Short mmCIF file of C-alpha atoms in Angstrom, two decimals:
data_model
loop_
_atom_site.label_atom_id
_atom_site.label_comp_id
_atom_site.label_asym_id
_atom_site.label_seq_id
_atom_site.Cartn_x
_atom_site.Cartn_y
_atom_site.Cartn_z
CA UNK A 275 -6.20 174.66 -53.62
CA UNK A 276 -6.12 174.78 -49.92
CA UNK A 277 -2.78 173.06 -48.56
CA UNK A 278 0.29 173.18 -50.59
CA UNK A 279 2.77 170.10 -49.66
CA UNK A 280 6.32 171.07 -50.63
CA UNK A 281 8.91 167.89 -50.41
CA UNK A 282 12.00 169.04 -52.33
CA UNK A 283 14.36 169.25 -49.93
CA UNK A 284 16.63 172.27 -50.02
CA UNK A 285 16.67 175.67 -49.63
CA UNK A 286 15.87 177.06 -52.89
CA UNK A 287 13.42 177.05 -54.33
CA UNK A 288 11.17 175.46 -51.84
CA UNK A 289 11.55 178.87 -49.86
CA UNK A 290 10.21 180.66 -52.22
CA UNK A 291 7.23 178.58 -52.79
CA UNK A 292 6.23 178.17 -49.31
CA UNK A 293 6.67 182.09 -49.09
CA UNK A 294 4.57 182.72 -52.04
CA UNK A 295 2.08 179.59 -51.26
CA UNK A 296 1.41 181.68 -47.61
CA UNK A 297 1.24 185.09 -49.12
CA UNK A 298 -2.20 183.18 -51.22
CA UNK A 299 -3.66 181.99 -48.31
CA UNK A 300 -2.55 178.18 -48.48
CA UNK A 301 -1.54 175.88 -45.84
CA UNK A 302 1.47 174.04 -45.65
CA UNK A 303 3.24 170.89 -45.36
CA UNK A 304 6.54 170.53 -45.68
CA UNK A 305 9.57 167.80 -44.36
CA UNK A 306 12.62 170.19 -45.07
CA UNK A 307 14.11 169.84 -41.76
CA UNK A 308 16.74 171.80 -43.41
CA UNK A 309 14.65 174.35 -44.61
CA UNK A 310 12.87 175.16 -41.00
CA UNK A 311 16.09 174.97 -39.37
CA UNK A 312 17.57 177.73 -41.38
CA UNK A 313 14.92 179.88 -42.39
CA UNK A 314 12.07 178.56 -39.84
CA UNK A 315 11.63 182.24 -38.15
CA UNK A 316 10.75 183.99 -41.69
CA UNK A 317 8.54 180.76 -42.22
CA UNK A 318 6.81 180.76 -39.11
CA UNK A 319 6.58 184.21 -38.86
CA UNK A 320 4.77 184.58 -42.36
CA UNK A 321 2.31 182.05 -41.59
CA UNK A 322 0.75 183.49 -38.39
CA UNK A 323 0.80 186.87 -40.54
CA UNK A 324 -1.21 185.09 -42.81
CA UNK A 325 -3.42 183.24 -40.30
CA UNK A 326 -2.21 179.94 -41.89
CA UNK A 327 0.32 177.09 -40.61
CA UNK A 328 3.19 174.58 -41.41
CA UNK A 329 2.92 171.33 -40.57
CA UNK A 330 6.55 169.88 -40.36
CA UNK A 331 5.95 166.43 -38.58
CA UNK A 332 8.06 164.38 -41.70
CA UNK A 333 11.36 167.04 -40.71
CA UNK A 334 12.72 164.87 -37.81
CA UNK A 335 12.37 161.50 -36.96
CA UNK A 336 10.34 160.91 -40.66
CA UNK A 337 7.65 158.42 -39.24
CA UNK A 338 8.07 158.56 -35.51
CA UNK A 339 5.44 160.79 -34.25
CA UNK A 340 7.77 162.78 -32.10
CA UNK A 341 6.36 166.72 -33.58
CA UNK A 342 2.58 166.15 -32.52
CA UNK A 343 4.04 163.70 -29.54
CA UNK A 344 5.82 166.77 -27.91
CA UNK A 345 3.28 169.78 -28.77
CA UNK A 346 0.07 167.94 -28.04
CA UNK A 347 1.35 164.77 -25.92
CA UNK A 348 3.44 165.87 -23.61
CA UNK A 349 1.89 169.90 -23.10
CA UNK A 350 1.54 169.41 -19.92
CA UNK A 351 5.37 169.28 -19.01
CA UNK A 352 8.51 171.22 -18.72
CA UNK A 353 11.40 169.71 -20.69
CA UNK A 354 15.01 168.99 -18.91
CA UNK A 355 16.42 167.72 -21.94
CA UNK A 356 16.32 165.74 -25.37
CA UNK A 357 18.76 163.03 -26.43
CA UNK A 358 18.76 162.46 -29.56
CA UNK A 359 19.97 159.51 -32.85
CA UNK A 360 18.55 161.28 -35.46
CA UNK A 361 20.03 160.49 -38.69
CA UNK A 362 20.11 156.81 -40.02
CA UNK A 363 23.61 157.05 -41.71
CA UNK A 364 25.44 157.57 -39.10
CA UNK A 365 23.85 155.32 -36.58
CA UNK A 366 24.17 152.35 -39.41
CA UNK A 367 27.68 153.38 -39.58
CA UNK A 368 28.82 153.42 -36.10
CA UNK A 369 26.44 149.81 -35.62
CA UNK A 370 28.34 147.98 -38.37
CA UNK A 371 31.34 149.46 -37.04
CA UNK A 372 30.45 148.32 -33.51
CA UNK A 373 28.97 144.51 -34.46
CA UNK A 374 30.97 143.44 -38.10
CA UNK A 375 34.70 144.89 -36.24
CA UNK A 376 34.47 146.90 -39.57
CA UNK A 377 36.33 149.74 -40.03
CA UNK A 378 34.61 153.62 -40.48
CA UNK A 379 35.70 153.36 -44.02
CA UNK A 380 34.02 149.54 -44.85
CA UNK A 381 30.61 150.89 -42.58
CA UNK A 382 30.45 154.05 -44.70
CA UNK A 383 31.02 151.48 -47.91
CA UNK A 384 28.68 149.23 -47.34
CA UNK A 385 25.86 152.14 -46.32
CA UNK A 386 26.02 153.69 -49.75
CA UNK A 387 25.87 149.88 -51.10
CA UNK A 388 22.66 149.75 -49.31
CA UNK A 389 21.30 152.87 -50.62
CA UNK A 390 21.20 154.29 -46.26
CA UNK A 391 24.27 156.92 -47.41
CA UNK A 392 24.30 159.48 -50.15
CA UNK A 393 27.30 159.68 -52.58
CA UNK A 394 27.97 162.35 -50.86
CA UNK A 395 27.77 161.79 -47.05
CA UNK A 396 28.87 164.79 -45.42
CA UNK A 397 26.01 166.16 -44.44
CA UNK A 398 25.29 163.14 -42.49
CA UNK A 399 28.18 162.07 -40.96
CA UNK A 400 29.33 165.29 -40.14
CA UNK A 401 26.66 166.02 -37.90
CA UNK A 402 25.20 169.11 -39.68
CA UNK A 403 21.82 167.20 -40.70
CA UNK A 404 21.38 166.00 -37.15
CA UNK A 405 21.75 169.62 -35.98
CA UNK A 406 18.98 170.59 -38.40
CA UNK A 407 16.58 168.48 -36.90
CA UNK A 408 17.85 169.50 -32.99
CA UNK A 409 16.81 172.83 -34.12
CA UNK A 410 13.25 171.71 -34.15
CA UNK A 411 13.78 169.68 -31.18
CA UNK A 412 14.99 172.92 -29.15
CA UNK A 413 12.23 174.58 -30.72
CA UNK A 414 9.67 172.27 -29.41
CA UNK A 415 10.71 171.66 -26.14
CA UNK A 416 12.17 174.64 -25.20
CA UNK A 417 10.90 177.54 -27.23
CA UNK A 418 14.08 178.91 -28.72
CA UNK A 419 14.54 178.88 -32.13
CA UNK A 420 18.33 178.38 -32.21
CA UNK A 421 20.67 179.03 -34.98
CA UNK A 422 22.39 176.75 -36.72
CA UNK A 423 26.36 178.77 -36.28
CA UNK A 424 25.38 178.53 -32.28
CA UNK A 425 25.24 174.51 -32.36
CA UNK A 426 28.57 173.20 -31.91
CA UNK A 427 29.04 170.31 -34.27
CA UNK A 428 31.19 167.47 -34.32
CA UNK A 429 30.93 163.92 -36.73
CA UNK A 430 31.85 160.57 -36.69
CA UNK A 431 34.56 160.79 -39.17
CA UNK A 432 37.62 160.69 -36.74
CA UNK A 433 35.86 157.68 -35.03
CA UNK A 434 37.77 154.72 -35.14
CA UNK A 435 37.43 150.82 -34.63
CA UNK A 436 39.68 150.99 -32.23
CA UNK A 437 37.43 153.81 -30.28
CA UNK A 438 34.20 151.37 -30.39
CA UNK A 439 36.34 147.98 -29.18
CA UNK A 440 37.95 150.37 -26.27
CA UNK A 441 34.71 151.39 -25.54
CA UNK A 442 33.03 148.33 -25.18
CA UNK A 443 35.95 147.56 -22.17
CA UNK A 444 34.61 149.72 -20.51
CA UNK A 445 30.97 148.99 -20.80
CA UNK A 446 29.84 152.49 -22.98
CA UNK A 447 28.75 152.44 -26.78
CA UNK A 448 29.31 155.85 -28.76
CA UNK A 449 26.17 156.95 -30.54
CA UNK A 450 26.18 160.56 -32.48
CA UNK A 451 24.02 162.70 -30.57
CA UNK A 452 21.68 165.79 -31.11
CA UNK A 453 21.68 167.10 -27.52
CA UNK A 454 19.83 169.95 -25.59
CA UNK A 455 19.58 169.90 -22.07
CA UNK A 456 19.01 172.49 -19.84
CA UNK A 457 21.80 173.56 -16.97
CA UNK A 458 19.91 175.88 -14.56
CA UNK A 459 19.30 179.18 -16.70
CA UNK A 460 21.26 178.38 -19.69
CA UNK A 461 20.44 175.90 -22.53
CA UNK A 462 23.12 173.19 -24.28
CA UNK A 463 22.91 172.74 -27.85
CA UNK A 464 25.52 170.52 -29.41
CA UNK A 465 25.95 167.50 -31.94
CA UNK A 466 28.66 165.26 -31.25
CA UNK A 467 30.06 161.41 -31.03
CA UNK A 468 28.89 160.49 -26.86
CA UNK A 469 29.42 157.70 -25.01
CA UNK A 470 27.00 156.42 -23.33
CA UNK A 471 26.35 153.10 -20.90
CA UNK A 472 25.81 149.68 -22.80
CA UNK A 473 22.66 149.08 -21.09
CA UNK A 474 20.68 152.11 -21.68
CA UNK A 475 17.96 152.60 -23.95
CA UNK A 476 19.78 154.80 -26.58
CA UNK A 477 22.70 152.01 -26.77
CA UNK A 478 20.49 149.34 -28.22
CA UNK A 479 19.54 151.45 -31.52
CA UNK A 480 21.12 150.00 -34.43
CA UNK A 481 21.29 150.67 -37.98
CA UNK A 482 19.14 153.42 -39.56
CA UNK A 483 16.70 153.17 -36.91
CA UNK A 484 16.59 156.37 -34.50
CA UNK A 485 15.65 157.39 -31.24
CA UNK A 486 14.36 160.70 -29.40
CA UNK A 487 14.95 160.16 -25.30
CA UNK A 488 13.36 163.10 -23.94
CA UNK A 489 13.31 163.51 -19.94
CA UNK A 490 10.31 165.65 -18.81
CA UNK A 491 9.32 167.25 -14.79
CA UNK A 492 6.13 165.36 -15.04
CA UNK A 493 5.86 162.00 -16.99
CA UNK A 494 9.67 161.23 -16.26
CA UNK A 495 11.98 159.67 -19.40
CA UNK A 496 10.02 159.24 -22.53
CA UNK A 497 11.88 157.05 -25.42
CA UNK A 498 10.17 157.45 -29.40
CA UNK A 499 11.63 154.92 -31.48
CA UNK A 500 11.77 154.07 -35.00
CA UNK A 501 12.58 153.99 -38.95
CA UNK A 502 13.98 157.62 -38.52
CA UNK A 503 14.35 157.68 -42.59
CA UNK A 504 12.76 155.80 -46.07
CA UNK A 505 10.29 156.93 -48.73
CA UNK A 506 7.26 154.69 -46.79
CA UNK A 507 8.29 156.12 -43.10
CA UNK A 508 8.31 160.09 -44.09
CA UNK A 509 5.61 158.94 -46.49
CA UNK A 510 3.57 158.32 -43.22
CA UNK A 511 3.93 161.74 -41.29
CA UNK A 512 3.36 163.67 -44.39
CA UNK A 513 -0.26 161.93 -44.70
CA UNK A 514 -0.35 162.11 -40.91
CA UNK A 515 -0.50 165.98 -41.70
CA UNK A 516 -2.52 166.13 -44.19
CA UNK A 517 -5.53 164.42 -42.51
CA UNK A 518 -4.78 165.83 -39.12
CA UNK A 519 -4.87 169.35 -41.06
CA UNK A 520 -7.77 168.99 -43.14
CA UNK A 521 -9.88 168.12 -39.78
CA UNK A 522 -8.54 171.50 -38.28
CA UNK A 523 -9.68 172.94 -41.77
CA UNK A 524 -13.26 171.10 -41.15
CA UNK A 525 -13.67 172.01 -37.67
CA UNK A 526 -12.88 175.57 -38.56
CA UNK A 527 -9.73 175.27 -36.17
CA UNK A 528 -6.95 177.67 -36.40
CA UNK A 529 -3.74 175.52 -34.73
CA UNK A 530 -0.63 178.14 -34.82
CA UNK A 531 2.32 176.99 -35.94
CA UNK A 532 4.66 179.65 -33.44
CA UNK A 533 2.24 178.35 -30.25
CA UNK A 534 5.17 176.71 -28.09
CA UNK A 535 5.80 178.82 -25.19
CA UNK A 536 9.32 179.57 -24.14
CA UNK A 537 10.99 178.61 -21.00
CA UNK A 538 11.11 181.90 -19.35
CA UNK A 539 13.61 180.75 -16.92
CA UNK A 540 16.37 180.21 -19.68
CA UNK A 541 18.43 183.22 -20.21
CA UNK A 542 21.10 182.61 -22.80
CA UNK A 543 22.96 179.55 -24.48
CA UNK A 544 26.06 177.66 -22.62
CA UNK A 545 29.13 178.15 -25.00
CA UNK A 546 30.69 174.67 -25.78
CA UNK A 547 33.80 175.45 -23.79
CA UNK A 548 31.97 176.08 -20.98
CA UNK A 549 30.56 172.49 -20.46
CA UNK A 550 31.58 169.86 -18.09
CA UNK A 551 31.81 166.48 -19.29
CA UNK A 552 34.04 163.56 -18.42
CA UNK A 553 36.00 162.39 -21.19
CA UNK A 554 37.23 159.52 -23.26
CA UNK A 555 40.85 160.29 -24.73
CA UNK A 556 43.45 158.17 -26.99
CA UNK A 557 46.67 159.27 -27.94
CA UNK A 558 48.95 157.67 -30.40
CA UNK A 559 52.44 158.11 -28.52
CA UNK A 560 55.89 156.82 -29.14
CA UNK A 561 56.23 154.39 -26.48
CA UNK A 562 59.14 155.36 -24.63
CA UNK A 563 59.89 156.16 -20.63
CA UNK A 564 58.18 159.35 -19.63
CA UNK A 565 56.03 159.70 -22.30
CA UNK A 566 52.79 158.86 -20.09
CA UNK A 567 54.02 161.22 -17.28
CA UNK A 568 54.27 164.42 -20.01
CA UNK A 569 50.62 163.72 -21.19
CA UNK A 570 49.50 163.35 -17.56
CA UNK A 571 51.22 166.75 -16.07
CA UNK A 572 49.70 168.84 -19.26
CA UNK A 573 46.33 167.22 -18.24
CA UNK A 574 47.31 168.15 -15.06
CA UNK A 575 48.52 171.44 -14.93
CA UNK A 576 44.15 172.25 -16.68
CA UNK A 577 43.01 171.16 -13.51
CA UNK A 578 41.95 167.60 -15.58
CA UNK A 579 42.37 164.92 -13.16
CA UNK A 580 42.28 161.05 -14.53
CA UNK A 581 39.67 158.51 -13.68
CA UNK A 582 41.33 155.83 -15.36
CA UNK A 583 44.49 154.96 -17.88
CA UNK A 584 45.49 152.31 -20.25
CA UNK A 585 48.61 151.61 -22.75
CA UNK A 586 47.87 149.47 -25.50
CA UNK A 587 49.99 147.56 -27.26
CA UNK A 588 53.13 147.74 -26.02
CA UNK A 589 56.08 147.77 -28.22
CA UNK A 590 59.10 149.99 -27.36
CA UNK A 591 59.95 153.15 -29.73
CA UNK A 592 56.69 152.11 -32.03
CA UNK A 593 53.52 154.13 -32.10
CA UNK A 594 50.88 152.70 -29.25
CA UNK A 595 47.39 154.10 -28.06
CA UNK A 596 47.07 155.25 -24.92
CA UNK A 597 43.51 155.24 -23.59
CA UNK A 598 42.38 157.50 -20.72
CA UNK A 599 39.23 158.20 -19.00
CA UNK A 600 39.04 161.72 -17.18
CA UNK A 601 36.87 162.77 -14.20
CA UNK A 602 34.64 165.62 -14.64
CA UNK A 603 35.98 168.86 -16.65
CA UNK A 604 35.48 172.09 -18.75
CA UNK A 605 35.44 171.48 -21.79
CA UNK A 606 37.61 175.22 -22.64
CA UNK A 607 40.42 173.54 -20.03
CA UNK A 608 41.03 170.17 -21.77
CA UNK A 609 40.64 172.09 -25.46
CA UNK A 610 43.84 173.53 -23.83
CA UNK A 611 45.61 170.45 -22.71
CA UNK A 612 45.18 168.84 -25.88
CA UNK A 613 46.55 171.28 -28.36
CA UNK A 614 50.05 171.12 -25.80
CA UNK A 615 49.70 167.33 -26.07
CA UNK A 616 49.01 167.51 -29.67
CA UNK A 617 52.31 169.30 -30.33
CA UNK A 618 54.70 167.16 -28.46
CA UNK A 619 57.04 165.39 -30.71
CA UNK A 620 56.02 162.09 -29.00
CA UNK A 621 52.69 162.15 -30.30
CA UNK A 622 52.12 161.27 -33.98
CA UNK A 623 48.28 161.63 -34.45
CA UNK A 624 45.67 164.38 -33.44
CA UNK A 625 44.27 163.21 -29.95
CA UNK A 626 40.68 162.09 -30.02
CA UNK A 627 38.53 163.04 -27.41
CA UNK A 628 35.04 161.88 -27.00
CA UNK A 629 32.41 163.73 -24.27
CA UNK A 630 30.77 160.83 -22.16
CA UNK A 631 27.45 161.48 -21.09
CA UNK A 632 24.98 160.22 -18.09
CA UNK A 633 21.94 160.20 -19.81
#
C-alpha cells in the first residue's frame, strides 16, 4: 500500500490513522477540513519528517479546485486577502431567506428537508465549520497556520427576515463570510454575517453553492465558484489527488506538503476589537419621544458617528425597529455602545449589529 485515503470526518480516530499511516511510510489523502484545521501542524509536521505528504484538496470548497489553484496557480503572487462562502448550509439558508421572504427558522426547515443541513446544524450555521476551512485558506495564502480560539466567530442564527428585506433597501445582501485580509503588518481572521453590495460577485451565490474571492498584487481579483459540498463534488477532488499524487509518485517527485512560504512582512494577528468596519444596526425600541436621541448620544459619546437612520413601523408605546447605518468605526468602541444601549429599559431585544464590508 502506498497512499492511504482517510474520509471519516472527525477527529478521532482519523488522527490516529493518518499518524500511524505516516510513521509506515504512506501517503495521504484526506478531506477533514476539521481535522487539518485543528491538528494540521502535528500532521504536517509528521509528514515532512517522514518525507511523505497530505493531499487535502476535498477539505474546502469539496470540488472547486481552489487548494492546487492557490499553491500551484497563483505562486507567483502575494495575497491581500480571501473572501470567502464556504459552507452550503448557511448560504442555502440565508438565499431562501433572502428570495422565498422565509423566515431563519422555515430556511433552516426546509435545508434539513433537502438533506443540505444536518440534524444537528450548529456546526454550520454557527460559523465554526467555515472557520475550519479559513484555516486552510490563511494557511495557503498567507503562511500562518492560525488557530482555531484566535478566529473570531459569529453565525447566522440571530439573522432575521427583517435584516435581509432592510438590507436589500439599501442595495447590500448579507452572506456569512470566512475572511482574511491583510491590514499593513497584521493579518484579519474572522467568520461572521457581512454585508456586502448587491451587485458584486459574492452577492449572486445562492443556495449550497460557494465561492472563494481572493484579491492578489499580480493577477488582480480571482473568483472560484462552485458545488462547495455533495458526495459527487468532494468525490471529484479526492480522485483529483489521487491521480495528481500517483504521477508525483511516478515521476519520483517529492511535493511537500509545509512548502507555502510565509509573508514575512506580517507580524502578529489584528484582535477583533481592533477592526474598523462600518456597521449595520437594528434596535427594537419602545417608540416613544427621546428614545432615538438616547441611542444616538451613547453611539455618540464612542466616537460612532451615523451615516444613515431609519424608524420602522411606527406605532406609539409598541416595540419598533430602528435601523441605522454607521460610518467607519472600531469595532472595541461600538462593542461598548451597544452593551449601554442594550441595557436601557427602552430597548426590549439584544441589538444586532452586522460588519459591512467593501470587498
Amino acid at each position: 500500500i502506498d497512499i492511504v485515503i482517510e474520509l471519516i470526518g472527525g477527529i478521532h480516530p482519523a488522527k490516529e490513522y493518518i499518524l500511524a499511516a505516516l510513521e509506515k511510510g504512506k501517503y495521504v489523502i484526506t478531506a477533514n477540513k476539521a481535522l487539518l484545521a485543528e491538528e494540521g501542524k502535528e500532521l504536517f509536521s509528521k509528514a515532512m519528517e517522514r518525507g511523505k505528504s497530505i493531499y487535502f484538496e476535498a477539505s474546502c470548497g469539496a470540488g472547486i479546485p481552489i487548494i492546487k489553484s492557490l499553491r500551484e496557480g497563483s505562486v507567483a503572487n502575494k495575497f491581500l486577502s480571501v473572501f470567502g462562502i464556504v459552507n452550503g448550509t448557511s448560504n442555502f439558508v440565508l438565499s431562501q431567506m433572502s428570495s422565498n421572504n422565509w423566515t431563519f427558522e422555515e430556511a433552516l426547515k426546509e435545508a434539513k428537508r433537502r438533506g443540505f443541513a444536518e440534524k444537528n446544524p450548529s456546526l454550520d450555521i454557527e460559523g465554526v465549520d467555515s472557520a475550519h476551512k479559513l484555516i486552510l485558506l490563511t494557511y495557503l495564502c498567507f503562511g500562518r497556520i492560525v488557530n482555531l480560539k484566535d478566529i473570531f466567530i459569529e453565525g447566522i442564527s440571530r439573522i432575521s427576515l427583517s435584516d435581509l428585506n432592510y438590507a436589500h433597501e439599501l442595495g447590500l445582501e448579507i452572506k456569512l463570510l470566512a475572511i482574511a485580509k491583510k491590514e499593513g503588518d497584521e493579518l484579519e481572521v474572522r467568520v461572521h454575517p457581512t454585508l456586502i453590495a448587491q451587485e458584486h460577485l459574492l452577492s449572486s451565490v445562492n443556495g449550497i453553492f460557494n465561492a472563494i474571492y481572493v484579491s492578489c498584487d499580480l493577477v488582480g481579483n480571482i473568483l472560484f465558484y462552485g458545488p462547495g459540498a455533495g458526495q459527487l463534488s468532494a468525490a471529484s477532488a479526492v480522485i483529483s489527488d489521487l491521480v495528481d499524487l500517483t504521477q508525483d509518485i511516478k515521476a519520483g517527485m517529492f511535493k511537500p506538503t509545509m512548502n507555502v512560504v510565509a509573508d514575512a512582512s506580517i507580524k502578529r494577528l489584528r484582535p477583533i476589537d481592533d477592526i474598523e468596519s462600518r456597521y449595520y444596526i437594528r434596535f427594537m425600541a419602545i417608540d416613544k419621544p427621546g428614545v432615538l436621541a438616547t441611542i444616538s448620544g451613547l453611539l455618540g459619546k464612542q466616537g460612532i458617528s451615523i451615516a444613515s437612520v431609519t424608524q420602522k413601523e411606527r406605532k406609539r408605546q409598541a416595540v419598533v425597529p430602528i435601523v441605522m447605518v454607521t460610518q467607519e468605526a472600531k469595532e472595541k468602541n461600538l462593542r461598548i455602545a451597544l452593551g449601554k444601549i442594550d441595557r436601557l429599559k427602552v430597548v426590549r431585544e439584544k441589538s444586532v449589529a452586522i460588519r459591512i464590508e467593501e470587498v
